[in-house]
């Protein structure tokens, strides 16, 4: 499954984030990855992967953040939210709902 942009437009920064997350998806084909721009200063990322189920938050971060840290500093500074969830957690996470039904940005 390819990295999805569920809302908004795809700009150069979003494309760079997607490029990095495509690498994660290549090694984790069951992962569902979404990236969107909340506003001019904020990019949000959600990775839902069954492989996360037995892992702690820090273990999950060690799987994804090395890829994001390779982004140019100006792009990385726009990444304001990274959710790393198992499928079960996606269903019960209030923060995850922001991806499904985002609140309007004030910027």
PDB file of N, CA and C in Angstrom:
ATOM      1  N   UNK A   1       0.853  -1.180   0.000  1.00  0.00           N
ATOM      2  CA  UNK A   1       0.000   0.000   0.000  1.00  0.00           C
ATOM      3  C   UNK A   1       0.895   1.238   0.000  1.00  0.00           C
ATOM      4  N   UNK A   2       0.620   2.161  -0.856  1.00  0.00           N
ATOM      5  CA  UNK A   2       1.421   3.380  -0.962  1.00  0.00           C
ATOM      6  C   UNK A   2       1.076   4.365   0.151  1.00  0.00           C
ATOM      7  N   UNK A   3       1.996   5.263   0.416  1.00  0.00           N
ATOM      8  CA  UNK A   3       1.755   6.336   1.375  1.00  0.00           C
ATOM      9  C   UNK A   3       0.625   7.197   0.822  1.00  0.00           C
ATOM     10  N   UNK A   4      -0.383   7.457   1.646  1.00  0.00           N
ATOM     11  CA  UNK A   4      -1.544   8.230   1.209  1.00  0.00           C
ATOM     12  C   UNK A   4      -1.465   9.659   1.721  1.00  0.00           C
ATOM     13  N   UNK A   5      -2.045  10.551   0.942  1.00  0.00           N
ATOM     14  CA  UNK A   5      -2.265  11.938   1.358  1.00  0.00           C
ATOM     15  C   UNK A   5      -3.779  12.090   1.394  1.00  0.00           C
ATOM     16  N   UNK A   6      -4.396  11.886   2.577  1.00  0.00           N
ATOM     17  CA  UNK A   6      -5.854  11.830   2.644  1.00  0.00           C
ATOM     18  C   UNK A   6      -6.564  13.160   2.443  1.00  0.00           C
ATOM     19  N   UNK A   7      -5.852  14.259   2.566  1.00  0.00           N
ATOM     20  CA  UNK A   7      -6.484  15.571   2.415  1.00  0.00           C
ATOM     21  C   UNK A   7      -5.431  16.603   2.074  1.00  0.00           C
ATOM     22  N   UNK A   8      -5.889  17.686   1.521  1.00  0.00           N
ATOM     23  CA  UNK A   8      -4.992  18.780   1.182  1.00  0.00           C
ATOM     24  C   UNK A   8      -4.165  18.490  -0.051  1.00  0.00           C
ATOM     25  N   UNK A   9      -3.297  19.417  -0.359  1.00  0.00           N
ATOM     26  CA  UNK A   9      -2.462  19.327  -1.545  1.00  0.00           C
ATOM     27  C   UNK A   9      -1.102  18.740  -1.192  1.00  0.00           C
ATOM     28  N   UNK A  10      -0.462  18.190  -2.189  1.00  0.00           N
ATOM     29  CA  UNK A  10       0.887  17.662  -2.030  1.00  0.00           C
ATOM     30  C   UNK A  10       1.872  18.715  -2.513  1.00  0.00           C
ATOM     31  N   UNK A  11       2.743  19.158  -1.621  1.00  0.00           N
ATOM     32  CA  UNK A  11       3.759  20.138  -1.982  1.00  0.00           C
ATOM     33  C   UNK A  11       5.141  19.484  -1.907  1.00  0.00           C
ATOM     34  N   UNK A  12       6.179  20.253  -2.127  1.00  0.00           N
ATOM     35  CA  UNK A  12       7.540  19.707  -2.153  1.00  0.00           C
ATOM     36  C   UNK A  12       7.923  19.066  -0.821  1.00  0.00           C
ATOM     37  N   UNK A  13       7.558  19.686   0.290  1.00  0.00           N
ATOM     38  CA  UNK A  13       7.896  19.132   1.604  1.00  0.00           C
ATOM     39  C   UNK A  13       7.163  17.811   1.844  1.00  0.00           C
ATOM     40  N   UNK A  14       5.879  17.767   1.497  1.00  0.00           N
ATOM     41  CA  UNK A  14       5.106  16.530   1.647  1.00  0.00           C
ATOM     42  C   UNK A  14       5.744  15.425   0.805  1.00  0.00           C
ATOM     43  N   UNK A  15       6.155  15.750  -0.403  1.00  0.00           N
ATOM     44  CA  UNK A  15       6.779  14.751  -1.280  1.00  0.00           C
ATOM     45  C   UNK A  15       8.066  14.205  -0.670  1.00  0.00           C
ATOM     46  N   UNK A  16       8.833  15.044   0.005  1.00  0.00           N
ATOM     47  CA  UNK A  16      10.057  14.577   0.651  1.00  0.00           C
ATOM     48  C   UNK A  16       9.742  13.649   1.817  1.00  0.00           C
ATOM     49  N   UNK A  17       8.725  13.983   2.595  1.00  0.00           N
ATOM     50  CA  UNK A  17       8.310  13.120   3.703  1.00  0.00           C
ATOM     51  C   UNK A  17       7.836  11.779   3.149  1.00  0.00           C
ATOM     52  N   UNK A  18       7.028  11.823   2.107  1.00  0.00           N
ATOM     53  CA  UNK A  18       6.544  10.593   1.481  1.00  0.00           C
ATOM     54  C   UNK A  18       7.712   9.747   0.988  1.00  0.00           C
ATOM     55  N   UNK A  19       8.707  10.388   0.388  1.00  0.00           N
ATOM     56  CA  UNK A  19       9.873   9.653  -0.101  1.00  0.00           C
ATOM     57  C   UNK A  19      10.552   8.859   0.998  1.00  0.00           C
ATOM     58  N   UNK A  20      10.681   9.467   2.168  1.00  0.00           N
ATOM     59  CA  UNK A  20      11.296   8.763   3.292  1.00  0.00           C
ATOM     60  C   UNK A  20      10.386   7.639   3.800  1.00  0.00           C
ATOM     61  N   UNK A  21       9.111   7.915   3.894  1.00  0.00           N
ATOM     62  CA  UNK A  21       8.191   6.906   4.418  1.00  0.00           C
ATOM     63  C   UNK A  21       7.942   5.776   3.430  1.00  0.00           C
ATOM     64  N   UNK A  22       8.163   6.022   2.151  1.00  0.00           N
ATOM     65  CA  UNK A  22       8.103   4.936   1.159  1.00  0.00           C
ATOM     66  C   UNK A  22       9.133   3.864   1.500  1.00  0.00           C
ATOM     67  N   UNK A  23      10.258   4.277   2.035  1.00  0.00           N
ATOM     68  CA  UNK A  23      11.294   3.325   2.435  1.00  0.00           C
ATOM     69  C   UNK A  23      10.809   2.442   3.583  1.00  0.00           C
ATOM     70  N   UNK A  24      10.102   3.037   4.534  1.00  0.00           N
ATOM     71  CA  UNK A  24       9.540   2.252   5.627  1.00  0.00           C
ATOM     72  C   UNK A  24       8.509   1.265   5.075  1.00  0.00           C
ATOM     73  N   UNK A  25       7.643   1.772   4.225  1.00  0.00           N
ATOM     74  CA  UNK A  25       6.578   0.940   3.662  1.00  0.00           C
ATOM     75  C   UNK A  25       7.139  -0.230   2.856  1.00  0.00           C
ATOM     76  N   UNK A  26       8.249  -0.040   2.199  1.00  0.00           N
ATOM     77  CA  UNK A  26       8.867  -1.124   1.430  1.00  0.00           C
ATOM     78  C   UNK A  26       9.251  -2.303   2.321  1.00  0.00           C
ATOM     79  N   UNK A  27       9.671  -2.009   3.554  1.00  0.00           N
ATOM     80  CA  UNK A  27      10.040  -3.060   4.510  1.00  0.00           C
ATOM     81  C   UNK A  27       8.857  -3.526   5.349  1.00  0.00           C
ATOM     82  N   UNK A  28       7.769  -2.772   5.331  1.00  0.00           N
ATOM     83  CA  UNK A  28       6.585  -3.078   6.146  1.00  0.00           C
ATOM     84  C   UNK A  28       5.336  -2.937   5.274  1.00  0.00           C
ATOM     85  N   UNK A  29       5.131  -3.867   4.350  1.00  0.00           N
ATOM     86  CA  UNK A  29       4.035  -3.718   3.383  1.00  0.00           C
ATOM     87  C   UNK A  29       2.636  -3.716   3.995  1.00  0.00           C
ATOM     88  N   UNK A  30       2.492  -4.181   5.217  1.00  0.00           N
ATOM     89  CA  UNK A  30       1.170  -4.148   5.859  1.00  0.00           C
ATOM     90  C   UNK A  30       0.876  -2.809   6.522  1.00  0.00           C
ATOM     91  N   UNK A  31       1.856  -1.943   6.576  1.00  0.00           N
ATOM     92  CA  UNK A  31       1.665  -0.632   7.213  1.00  0.00           C
ATOM     93  C   UNK A  31       0.772   0.253   6.350  1.00  0.00           C
ATOM     94  N   UNK A  32      -0.054   1.032   7.020  1.00  0.00           N
ATOM     95  CA  UNK A  32      -0.862   2.076   6.373  1.00  0.00           C
ATOM     96  C   UNK A  32      -0.265   3.408   6.802  1.00  0.00           C
ATOM     97  N   UNK A  33       0.192   4.186   5.838  1.00  0.00           N
ATOM     98  CA  UNK A  33       0.891   5.433   6.141  1.00  0.00           C
ATOM     99  C   UNK A  33       0.142   6.583   5.490  1.00  0.00           C
ATOM    100  N   UNK A  34      -0.108   7.611   6.287  1.00  0.00           N
ATOM    101  CA  UNK A  34      -0.792   8.814   5.801  1.00  0.00           C
ATOM    102  C   UNK A  34       0.012  10.041   6.204  1.00  0.00           C
ATOM    103  N   UNK A  35       0.058  10.988   5.296  1.00  0.00           N
ATOM    104  CA  UNK A  35       0.768  12.254   5.513  1.00  0.00           C
ATOM    105  C   UNK A  35      -0.136  13.356   4.996  1.00  0.00           C
ATOM    106  N   UNK A  36      -0.294  14.419   5.773  1.00  0.00           N
ATOM    107  CA  UNK A  36      -1.028  15.567   5.245  1.00  0.00           C
ATOM    108  C   UNK A  36      -0.523  16.852   5.873  1.00  0.00           C
ATOM    109  N   UNK A  37      -0.770  17.934   5.187  1.00  0.00           N
ATOM    110  CA  UNK A  37      -0.410  19.256   5.683  1.00  0.00           C
ATOM    111  C   UNK A  37      -1.608  19.827   6.419  1.00  0.00           C
ATOM    112  N   UNK A  38      -1.430  20.075   7.711  1.00  0.00           N
ATOM    113  CA  UNK A  38      -2.500  20.669   8.523  1.00  0.00           C
ATOM    114  C   UNK A  38      -2.654  22.150   8.201  1.00  0.00           C
ATOM    115  N   UNK A  39      -1.500  22.818   8.049  1.00  0.00           N
ATOM    116  CA  UNK A  39      -1.485  24.246   7.699  1.00  0.00           C
ATOM    117  C   UNK A  39      -0.106  24.565   7.126  1.00  0.00           C
ATOM    118  N   UNK A  40       0.175  25.812   6.896  1.00  0.00           N
ATOM    119  CA  UNK A  40       1.428  26.210   6.247  1.00  0.00           C
ATOM    120  C   UNK A  40       2.672  25.805   7.039  1.00  0.00           C
ATOM    121  N   UNK A  41       2.519  25.550   8.331  1.00  0.00           N
ATOM    122  CA  UNK A  41       3.676  25.246   9.172  1.00  0.00           C
ATOM    123  C   UNK A  41       3.650  23.843   9.761  1.00  0.00           C
ATOM    124  N   UNK A  42       2.700  22.996   9.365  1.00  0.00           N
ATOM    125  CA  UNK A  42       2.522  21.729  10.069  1.00  0.00           C
ATOM    126  C   UNK A  42       2.224  20.572   9.114  1.00  0.00           C
ATOM    127  N   UNK A  43       3.072  19.549   9.193  1.00  0.00           N
ATOM    128  CA  UNK A  43       2.850  18.298   8.474  1.00  0.00           C
ATOM    129  C   UNK A  43       2.586  17.219   9.521  1.00  0.00           C
ATOM    130  N   UNK A  44       1.574  16.408   9.274  1.00  0.00           N
ATOM    131  CA  UNK A  44       1.217  15.333  10.197  1.00  0.00           C
ATOM    132  C   UNK A  44       1.390  13.978   9.528  1.00  0.00           C
ATOM    133  N   UNK A  45       1.844  13.014  10.332  1.00  0.00           N
ATOM    134  CA  UNK A  45       2.137  11.669   9.836  1.00  0.00           C
ATOM    135  C   UNK A  45       1.447  10.665  10.752  1.00  0.00           C
ATOM    136  N   UNK A  46       0.811   9.657  10.131  1.00  0.00           N
ATOM    137  CA  UNK A  46       0.259   8.538  10.902  1.00  0.00           C
ATOM    138  C   UNK A  46       0.715   7.254  10.235  1.00  0.00           C
ATOM    139  N   UNK A  47       1.356   6.393  11.030  1.00  0.00           N
ATOM    140  CA  UNK A  47       1.771   5.077  10.564  1.00  0.00           C
ATOM    141  C   UNK A  47       1.015   4.061  11.416  1.00  0.00           C
ATOM    142  N   UNK A  48       0.208   3.242  10.760  1.00  0.00           N
ATOM    143  CA  UNK A  48      -0.529   2.171  11.435  1.00  0.00           C
ATOM    144  C   UNK A  48       0.065   0.866  10.921  1.00  0.00           C
ATOM    145  N   UNK A  49       0.707   0.135  11.823  1.00  0.00           N
ATOM    146  CA  UNK A  49       1.437  -1.062  11.414  1.00  0.00           C
ATOM    147  C   UNK A  49       1.174  -2.187  12.416  1.00  0.00           C
ATOM    148  N   UNK A  50       0.721  -3.355  11.946  1.00  0.00           N
ATOM    149  CA  UNK A  50       0.537  -4.489  12.860  1.00  0.00           C
ATOM    150  C   UNK A  50       1.824  -4.856  13.595  1.00  0.00           C
ATOM    151  N   UNK A  51       2.958  -4.558  13.007  1.00  0.00           N
ATOM    152  CA  UNK A  51       4.241  -4.855  13.655  1.00  0.00           C
ATOM    153  C   UNK A  51       4.447  -4.052  14.933  1.00  0.00           C
ATOM    154  N   UNK A  52       3.706  -2.969  15.112  1.00  0.00           N
ATOM    155  CA  UNK A  52       3.827  -2.139  16.316  1.00  0.00           C
ATOM    156  C   UNK A  52       3.155  -2.774  17.536  1.00  0.00           C
ATOM    157  N   UNK A  53       2.272  -3.724  17.338  1.00  0.00           N
ATOM    158  CA  UNK A  53       1.448  -4.254  18.434  1.00  0.00           C
ATOM    159  C   UNK A  53       2.267  -4.619  19.671  1.00  0.00           C
ATOM    160  N   UNK A  54       3.338  -5.400  19.552  1.00  0.00           N
ATOM    161  CA  UNK A  54       4.028  -5.787  20.788  1.00  0.00           C
ATOM    162  C   UNK A  54       5.087  -4.785  21.249  1.00  0.00           C
ATOM    163  N   UNK A  55       5.239  -3.683  20.534  1.00  0.00           N
ATOM    164  CA  UNK A  55       6.361  -2.784  20.793  1.00  0.00           C
ATOM    165  C   UNK A  55       5.981  -1.583  21.647  1.00  0.00           C
ATOM    166  N   UNK A  56       6.951  -1.098  22.384  1.00  0.00           N
ATOM    167  CA  UNK A  56       6.772   0.132  23.163  1.00  0.00           C
ATOM    168  C   UNK A  56       6.822   1.329  22.222  1.00  0.00           C
ATOM    169  N   UNK A  57       6.451   2.489  22.727  1.00  0.00           N
ATOM    170  CA  UNK A  57       6.524   3.710  21.911  1.00  0.00           C
ATOM    171  C   UNK A  57       7.950   4.009  21.469  1.00  0.00           C
ATOM    172  N   UNK A  58       8.896   3.804  22.362  1.00  0.00           N
ATOM    173  CA  UNK A  58      10.285   4.095  22.002  1.00  0.00           C
ATOM    174  C   UNK A  58      10.796   3.112  20.953  1.00  0.00           C
ATOM    175  N   UNK A  59      10.395   1.861  21.014  1.00  0.00           N
ATOM    176  CA  UNK A  59      10.801   0.892  19.989  1.00  0.00           C
ATOM    177  C   UNK A  59      10.206   1.272  18.624  1.00  0.00           C
ATOM    178  N   UNK A  60       8.968   1.704  18.623  1.00  0.00           N
ATOM    179  CA  UNK A  60       8.333   2.144  17.382  1.00  0.00           C
ATOM    180  C   UNK A  60       9.061   3.358  16.811  1.00  0.00           C
ATOM    181  N   UNK A  61       9.389   4.283  17.685  1.00  0.00           N
ATOM    182  CA  UNK A  61      10.099   5.494  17.246  1.00  0.00           C
ATOM    183  C   UNK A  61      11.432   5.143  16.612  1.00  0.00           C
ATOM    184  N   UNK A  62      12.121   4.167  17.167  1.00  0.00           N
ATOM    185  CA  UNK A  62      13.416   3.763  16.606  1.00  0.00           C
ATOM    186  C   UNK A  62      13.274   3.144  15.221  1.00  0.00           C
ATOM    187  N   UNK A  63      12.083   2.720  14.869  1.00  0.00           N
ATOM    188  CA  UNK A  63      11.849   2.158  13.539  1.00  0.00           C
ATOM    189  C   UNK A  63      11.576   3.237  12.490  1.00  0.00           C
ATOM    190  N   UNK A  64      10.958   4.345  12.893  1.00  0.00           N
ATOM    191  CA  UNK A  64      10.490   5.357  11.935  1.00  0.00           C
ATOM    192  C   UNK A  64      11.343   6.620  11.946  1.00  0.00           C
ATOM    193  N   UNK A  65      11.700   7.111  13.122  1.00  0.00           N
ATOM    194  CA  UNK A  65      12.379   8.398  13.205  1.00  0.00           C
ATOM    195  C   UNK A  65      13.734   8.471  12.504  1.00  0.00           C
ATOM    196  N   UNK A  66      14.519   7.392  12.435  1.00  0.00           N
ATOM    197  CA  UNK A  66      15.779   7.504  11.672  1.00  0.00           C
ATOM    198  C   UNK A  66      15.539   7.923  10.217  1.00  0.00           C
ATOM    199  N   UNK A  67      14.446   7.475   9.627  1.00  0.00           N
ATOM    200  CA  UNK A  67      14.113   7.879   8.258  1.00  0.00           C
ATOM    201  C   UNK A  67      13.720   9.353   8.194  1.00  0.00           C
ATOM    202  N   UNK A  68      12.926   9.789   9.158  1.00  0.00           N
ATOM    203  CA  UNK A  68      12.493  11.190   9.163  1.00  0.00           C
ATOM    204  C   UNK A  68      13.654  12.132   9.446  1.00  0.00           C
ATOM    205  N   UNK A  69      14.593  11.700  10.272  1.00  0.00           N
ATOM    206  CA  UNK A  69      15.744  12.559  10.598  1.00  0.00           C
ATOM    207  C   UNK A  69      16.643  12.818   9.394  1.00  0.00           C
ATOM    208  N   UNK A  70      16.493  12.023   8.349  1.00  0.00           N
ATOM    209  CA  UNK A  70      17.269  12.244   7.125  1.00  0.00           C
ATOM    210  C   UNK A  70      16.683  13.361   6.255  1.00  0.00           C
ATOM    211  N   UNK A  71      15.506  13.844   6.610  1.00  0.00           N
ATOM    212  CA  UNK A  71      14.892  14.938   5.861  1.00  0.00           C
ATOM    213  C   UNK A  71      15.694  16.217   6.039  1.00  0.00           C
ATOM    214  N   UNK A  72      15.646  17.112   5.052  1.00  0.00           N
ATOM    215  CA  UNK A  72      16.278  18.423   5.246  1.00  0.00           C
ATOM    216  C   UNK A  72      15.680  19.108   6.487  1.00  0.00           C
ATOM    217  N   UNK A  73      16.496  19.869   7.165  1.00  0.00           N
ATOM    218  CA  UNK A  73      16.071  20.501   8.422  1.00  0.00           C
ATOM    219  C   UNK A  73      14.802  21.335   8.258  1.00  0.00           C
ATOM    220  N   UNK A  74      14.687  22.066   7.145  1.00  0.00           N
ATOM    221  CA  UNK A  74      13.510  22.908   6.960  1.00  0.00           C
ATOM    222  C   UNK A  74      12.239  22.074   6.802  1.00  0.00           C
ATOM    223  N   UNK A  75      12.347  20.875   6.238  1.00  0.00           N
ATOM    224  CA  UNK A  75      11.178  19.995   6.109  1.00  0.00           C
ATOM    225  C   UNK A  75      10.891  19.328   7.456  1.00  0.00           C
ATOM    226  N   UNK A  76      11.916  18.799   8.096  1.00  0.00           N
ATOM    227  CA  UNK A  76      11.733  18.131   9.381  1.00  0.00           C
ATOM    228  C   UNK A  76      11.102  19.066  10.407  1.00  0.00           C
ATOM    229  N   UNK A  77      11.447  20.340  10.356  1.00  0.00           N
ATOM    230  CA  UNK A  77      10.892  21.293  11.316  1.00  0.00           C
ATOM    231  C   UNK A  77       9.375  21.474  11.140  1.00  0.00           C
ATOM    232  N   UNK A  78       8.844  21.101   9.982  1.00  0.00           N
ATOM    233  CA  UNK A  78       7.407  21.209   9.737  1.00  0.00           C
ATOM    234  C   UNK A  78       6.632  19.980  10.205  1.00  0.00           C
ATOM    235  N   UNK A  79       7.331  18.894  10.509  1.00  0.00           N
ATOM    236  CA  UNK A  79       6.665  17.678  10.972  1.00  0.00           C
ATOM    237  C   UNK A  79       6.284  17.886  12.435  1.00  0.00           C
ATOM    238  N   UNK A  80       4.995  18.120  12.666  1.00  0.00           N
ATOM    239  CA  UNK A  80       4.538  18.479  14.005  1.00  0.00           C
ATOM    240  C   UNK A  80       3.866  17.331  14.742  1.00  0.00           C
ATOM    241  N   UNK A  81       3.488  16.278  14.021  1.00  0.00           N
ATOM    242  CA  UNK A  81       2.838  15.148  14.666  1.00  0.00           C
ATOM    243  C   UNK A  81       3.225  13.876  13.927  1.00  0.00           C
ATOM    244  N   UNK A  82       3.654  12.881  14.696  1.00  0.00           N
ATOM    245  CA  UNK A  82       3.934  11.555  14.153  1.00  0.00           C
ATOM    246  C   UNK A  82       3.261  10.549  15.066  1.00  0.00           C
ATOM    247  N   UNK A  83       2.224   9.901  14.563  1.00  0.00           N
ATOM    248  CA  UNK A  83       1.509   8.872  15.318  1.00  0.00           C
ATOM    249  C   UNK A  83       1.960   7.507  14.829  1.00  0.00           C
ATOM    250  N   UNK A  84       2.375   6.665  15.742  1.00  0.00           N
ATOM    251  CA  UNK A  84       2.841   5.318  15.421  1.00  0.00           C
ATOM    252  C   UNK A  84       1.946   4.347  16.181  1.00  0.00           C
ATOM    253  N   UNK A  85       0.976   3.774  15.484  1.00  0.00           N
ATOM    254  CA  UNK A  85      -0.085   3.008  16.123  1.00  0.00           C
ATOM    255  C   UNK A  85      -0.215   1.605  15.547  1.00  0.00           C
ATOM    256  N   UNK A  86      -0.678   0.685  16.382  1.00  0.00           N
ATOM    257  CA  UNK A  86      -1.113  -0.618  15.879  1.00  0.00           C
ATOM    258  C   UNK A  86      -2.542  -0.443  15.365  1.00  0.00           C
ATOM    259  N   UNK A  87      -3.051  -1.360  14.561  1.00  0.00           N
ATOM    260  CA  UNK A  87      -4.432  -1.223  14.085  1.00  0.00           C
ATOM    261  C   UNK A  87      -5.458  -1.124  15.230  1.00  0.00           C
ATOM    262  N   UNK A  88      -5.228  -1.855  16.302  1.00  0.00           N
ATOM    263  CA  UNK A  88      -6.147  -1.805  17.441  1.00  0.00           C
ATOM    264  C   UNK A  88      -6.131  -0.429  18.108  1.00  0.00           C
ATOM    265  N   UNK A  89      -4.959   0.155  18.208  1.00  0.00           N
ATOM    266  CA  UNK A  89      -4.838   1.483  18.816  1.00  0.00           C
ATOM    267  C   UNK A  89      -5.464   2.560  17.945  1.00  0.00           C
ATOM    268  N   UNK A  90      -5.400   2.391  16.643  1.00  0.00           N
ATOM    269  CA  UNK A  90      -6.001   3.376  15.732  1.00  0.00           C
ATOM    270  C   UNK A  90      -7.484   3.549  16.039  1.00  0.00           C
ATOM    271  N   UNK A  91      -8.157   2.452  16.305  1.00  0.00           N
ATOM    272  CA  UNK A  91      -9.600   2.490  16.551  1.00  0.00           C
ATOM    273  C   UNK A  91      -9.954   3.226  17.840  1.00  0.00           C
ATOM    274  N   UNK A  92      -9.042   3.254  18.796  1.00  0.00           N
ATOM    275  CA  UNK A  92      -9.375   3.853  20.085  1.00  0.00           C
ATOM    276  C   UNK A  92      -8.620   5.152  20.383  1.00  0.00           C
ATOM    277  N   UNK A  93      -7.762   5.591  19.485  1.00  0.00           N
ATOM    278  CA  UNK A  93      -6.953   6.785  19.725  1.00  0.00           C
ATOM    279  C   UNK A  93      -7.722   8.049  19.345  1.00  0.00           C
ATOM    280  N   UNK A  94      -7.906   8.931  20.307  1.00  0.00           N
ATOM    281  CA  UNK A  94      -8.579  10.195  20.016  1.00  0.00           C
ATOM    282  C   UNK A  94      -7.741  11.071  19.092  1.00  0.00           C
ATOM    283  N   UNK A  95      -6.426  11.039  19.247  1.00  0.00           N
ATOM    284  CA  UNK A  95      -5.560  11.836  18.380  1.00  0.00           C
ATOM    285  C   UNK A  95      -5.626  11.319  16.944  1.00  0.00           C
ATOM    286  N   UNK A  96      -5.761  10.019  16.795  1.00  0.00           N
ATOM    287  CA  UNK A  96      -5.867   9.431  15.456  1.00  0.00           C
ATOM    288  C   UNK A  96      -7.110   9.920  14.722  1.00  0.00           C
ATOM    289  N   UNK A  97      -8.153  10.257  15.465  1.00  0.00           N
ATOM    290  CA  UNK A  97      -9.373  10.773  14.841  1.00  0.00           C
ATOM    291  C   UNK A  97      -9.108  12.051  14.052  1.00  0.00           C
ATOM    292  N   UNK A  98      -8.081  12.788  14.436  1.00  0.00           N
ATOM    293  CA  UNK A  98      -7.733  14.026  13.731  1.00  0.00           C
ATOM    294  C   UNK A  98      -7.380  13.740  12.268  1.00  0.00           C
ATOM    295  N   UNK A  99      -6.887  12.551  11.979  1.00  0.00           N
ATOM    296  CA  UNK A  99      -6.592  12.173  10.595  1.00  0.00           C
ATOM    297  C   UNK A  99      -7.865  11.837   9.834  1.00  0.00           C
ATOM    298  N   UNK A 100      -8.827  11.261  10.543  1.00  0.00           N
ATOM    299  CA  UNK A 100     -10.079  10.851   9.896  1.00  0.00           C
ATOM    300  C   UNK A 100     -11.077  11.991   9.742  1.00  0.00           C
ATOM    301  N   UNK A 101     -11.055  12.890  10.701  1.00  0.00           N
ATOM    302  CA  UNK A 101     -11.980  14.017  10.690  1.00  0.00           C
ATOM    303  C   UNK A 101     -11.270  15.241  11.268  1.00  0.00           C
ATOM    304  N   UNK A 102     -10.393  15.875  10.489  1.00  0.00           N
ATOM    305  CA  UNK A 102      -9.554  16.943  11.027  1.00  0.00           C
ATOM    306  C   UNK A 102     -10.344  18.202  11.412  1.00  0.00           C
ATOM    307  N   UNK A 103      -9.883  18.811  12.493  1.00  0.00           N
ATOM    308  CA  UNK A 103     -10.449  20.089  12.892  1.00  0.00           C
ATOM    309  C   UNK A 103      -9.865  21.170  11.998  1.00  0.00           C
ATOM    310  N   UNK A 104     -10.573  22.257  11.791  1.00  0.00           N
ATOM    311  CA  UNK A 104     -10.058  23.340  10.939  1.00  0.00           C
ATOM    312  C   UNK A 104      -8.813  23.974  11.561  1.00  0.00           C
ATOM    313  N   UNK A 105      -7.871  24.335  10.720  1.00  0.00           N
ATOM    314  CA  UNK A 105      -6.672  25.019  11.184  1.00  0.00           C
ATOM    315  C   UNK A 105      -6.984  26.485  11.410  1.00  0.00           C
ATOM    316  N   UNK A 106      -6.350  27.063  12.410  1.00  0.00           N
ATOM    317  CA  UNK A 106      -6.532  28.494  12.676  1.00  0.00           C
ATOM    318  C   UNK A 106      -5.448  29.335  12.010  1.00  0.00           C
ATOM    319  N   UNK A 107      -4.553  28.670  11.299  1.00  0.00           N
ATOM    320  CA  UNK A 107      -3.482  29.406  10.598  1.00  0.00           C
ATOM    321  C   UNK A 107      -3.830  29.597   9.147  1.00  0.00           C
TER     322      UNK A 107
END
